[in-house]
Amino acid sequence: MSDGKSFLVDVSRCTGCRGCQVACKQWNQLPGTKTYQTGSYQNPPDFNEFTYKLVRFSEGRRENGKPYWNFFSDMCRHCVTPPCQAGMVENEIVQDEETGAIIFTKDTFKSDYETSRSACPFDVPRQHPDTKVMSKCTMCIDRVKDGKLPACVLSCPTNAIEFGDRDEILAKVEERVQTLKKRFPKVQALNADSVRVIFIVTDEPDKYHEFAEG
Ligand code: SF4
Ligand code: SF4
Ligand code: SF4
């Protein structure tokens, strides 16, 4: 396999508009989720079998009294060596040779969901309550194989999500971190060596999401 593909998600560019979340639903023909107000602008409250992309909203108060409002456009990280495959029978979760995308097949109902979900460092896999099939982001493999960008990337108005060949994305991550360091001393790239969806955060990872860092 070549080095495959990767994403860069730069949270400093994210406005929390949720265009990516809607585009993911639209392209993958996923139904809306009936939801409710939980005291946060995040909606729905978590991933589910029909939500592969979720913009997490984190509202808090810094030590010096200033509030923060962080956005984290969450999705499967397409791990280079995916821990979610633990305990799965062959061909239930597969890795695409060309891109490195980790794909959950329709056969995922055959293995133990809790084993797979708990093995994922980012708490991504979800299961349909009736069919027991597991689901998550597909890397828009159908679009990518057709030479198109993933739907979430194409929809982002601020270029907060980028996609491309892994070596080019890794170079861009390094460059972006160096640039952002001038304004944000705490900036860091998360798990760049082990995942294909590399988040750049400008504050501690847990100020975005408890599973931000694997
Ligand atoms: Fe599997 Fe979780 Fe990695 Fe996605 S993020 S490939 S679900 S272990
Ligand atoms: Fe959804 Fe495609 Fe983006 Fe994955 S790559 S989060 S499936 S739009
Ligand atoms: Fe953030 Fe871009 Fe998603 Fe809007 S579309 S929430 S700016 S990542």
Tab-separated table of C-alpha atoms in Angstrom, residues 96-210:
chain	number	residue	atom	x	y	z
A	96	ASP	CA	-8.750	-0.155	1.864
A	97	GLU	CA	-5.389	-0.800	0.168
A	98	GLU	CA	-5.195	2.436	-1.780
A	99	THR	CA	-6.384	5.032	0.745
A	100	GLY	CA	-5.923	3.289	4.104
A	101	ALA	CA	-9.613	3.927	4.935
A	102	ILE	CA	-11.014	1.647	7.628
A	103	ILE	CA	-14.356	0.286	6.463
A	104	PHE	CA	-17.032	-1.365	8.602
A	105	THR	CA	-18.836	-3.927	6.412
A	106	LYS	CA	-22.424	-5.167	6.728
A	107	ASP	CA	-20.976	-8.291	8.417
A	108	THR	CA	-20.074	-6.379	11.586
A	109	PHE	CA	-23.259	-7.699	13.223
A	110	LYS	CA	-21.499	-11.065	13.642
A	111	SER	CA	-18.985	-9.955	16.287
A	112	ASP	CA	-19.170	-8.405	19.715
A	113	TYR	CA	-19.914	-4.685	19.464
A	114	GLU	CA	-18.796	-3.754	22.979
A	115	THR	CA	-15.372	-5.342	22.408
A	116	SER	CA	-14.844	-3.280	19.286
A	117	ARG	CA	-16.199	-0.040	20.714
A	118	SER	CA	-14.158	-0.275	23.905
A	119	ALA	CA	-10.995	-1.010	21.869
A	120	CYS	CA	-11.388	2.254	19.936
A	121	PRO	CA	-9.352	4.988	21.685
A	122	PHE	CA	-11.716	7.649	20.295
A	123	ASP	CA	-15.086	6.025	21.172
A	124	VAL	CA	-16.271	5.994	17.566
A	125	PRO	CA	-18.108	2.744	16.647
A	126	ARG	CA	-21.878	2.700	17.018
A	127	GLN	CA	-24.388	-0.097	16.401
A	128	HIS	CA	-27.843	-0.168	14.849
A	129	PRO	CA	-30.220	-1.378	17.588
A	130	ASP	CA	-32.165	-3.708	15.258
A	131	THR	CA	-29.724	-4.992	12.634
A	132	LYS	CA	-26.720	-4.949	15.035
A	133	VAL	CA	-24.564	-3.697	12.133
A	134	MET	CA	-21.827	-1.313	13.295
A	135	SER	CA	-21.260	2.017	11.558
A	136	LYS	CA	-19.016	5.074	11.402
A	137	CYS	CA	-17.351	7.417	8.881
A	138	THR	CA	-16.440	5.704	5.592
A	139	MET	CA	-13.869	8.340	4.490
A	140	CYS	CA	-16.438	8.888	1.713
A	141	ILE	CA	-14.574	6.101	-0.060
A	142	ASP	CA	-17.089	6.157	-2.934
A	143	ARG	CA	-16.346	9.835	-3.606
A	144	VAL	CA	-12.581	9.504	-3.089
A	145	LYS	CA	-12.331	6.564	-5.534
A	146	ASP	CA	-14.125	8.797	-8.013
A	147	GLY	CA	-11.508	11.554	-7.594
A	148	LYS	CA	-13.769	13.746	-5.408
A	149	LEU	CA	-13.153	15.224	-1.969
A	150	PRO	CA	-15.020	13.766	1.037
A	151	ALA	CA	-18.349	15.576	1.490
A	152	CYS	CA	-17.381	17.136	4.838
A	153	VAL	CA	-14.166	18.560	3.366
A	154	LEU	CA	-15.925	20.015	0.346
A	155	SER	CA	-18.607	21.655	2.493
A	156	CYS	CA	-16.305	23.436	4.961
A	157	PRO	CA	-16.432	27.202	4.285
A	158	THR	CA	-13.272	28.029	6.260
A	159	ASN	CA	-11.010	25.238	4.976
A	160	ALA	CA	-10.755	23.864	8.525
A	161	ILE	CA	-10.796	20.300	7.130
A	162	GLU	CA	-8.324	19.360	4.424
A	163	PHE	CA	-7.771	16.033	2.668
A	164	GLY	CA	-5.017	14.656	0.481
A	165	ASP	CA	-2.044	12.337	0.133
A	166	ARG	CA	-0.705	11.452	3.567
A	167	ASP	CA	2.831	12.762	3.027
A	168	GLU	CA	1.493	16.141	1.901
A	169	ILE	CA	-0.947	16.357	4.817
A	170	LEU	CA	1.783	15.468	7.331
A	171	ALA	CA	4.014	18.239	5.918
A	172	LYS	CA	1.101	20.670	6.125
A	173	VAL	CA	0.424	19.680	9.748
A	174	GLU	CA	4.019	20.510	10.736
A	175	GLU	CA	3.927	23.815	8.916
A	176	ARG	CA	0.541	24.792	10.406
A	177	VAL	CA	1.656	23.971	13.967
A	178	GLN	CA	4.728	26.183	13.556
A	179	THR	CA	2.604	29.065	12.258
A	180	LEU	CA	-0.032	28.752	14.982
A	181	LYS	CA	2.605	28.586	17.739
A	182	LYS	CA	3.049	32.354	17.506
A	183	ARG	CA	-0.556	32.939	18.576
A	184	PHE	CA	-1.289	29.755	20.532
A	185	PRO	CA	1.629	28.475	22.663
A	186	LYS	CA	-0.285	25.276	23.555
A	187	VAL	CA	-0.927	24.253	19.946
A	188	GLN	CA	-0.340	20.584	19.111
A	189	ALA	CA	-1.149	17.947	16.487
A	190	LEU	CA	-2.883	14.881	17.938
A	191	ASN	CA	-1.660	11.323	17.231
A	192	ALA	CA	-0.186	12.262	13.844
A	193	ASP	CA	1.856	9.038	13.535
A	194	SER	CA	-0.980	6.628	14.252
A	195	VAL	CA	-4.107	8.143	12.641
A	196	ARG	CA	-5.233	9.466	9.263
A	197	VAL	CA	-7.443	12.220	10.692
A	198	ILE	CA	-5.026	14.586	12.390
A	199	PHE	CA	-6.500	17.281	14.613
A	200	ILE	CA	-4.571	20.438	15.409
A	201	VAL	CA	-5.795	21.861	18.731
A	202	THR	CA	-4.787	25.194	20.237
A	203	ASP	CA	-5.593	24.302	23.854
A	204	GLU	CA	-5.393	21.121	25.971
A	205	PRO	CA	-7.166	18.251	24.126
A	206	ASP	CA	-9.644	17.668	26.973
A	207	LYS	CA	-10.922	21.240	26.504
A	208	TYR	CA	-12.459	19.940	23.247
A	209	HIS	CA	-13.595	16.400	24.009
A	210	GLU	CA	-12.738	13.709	26.550
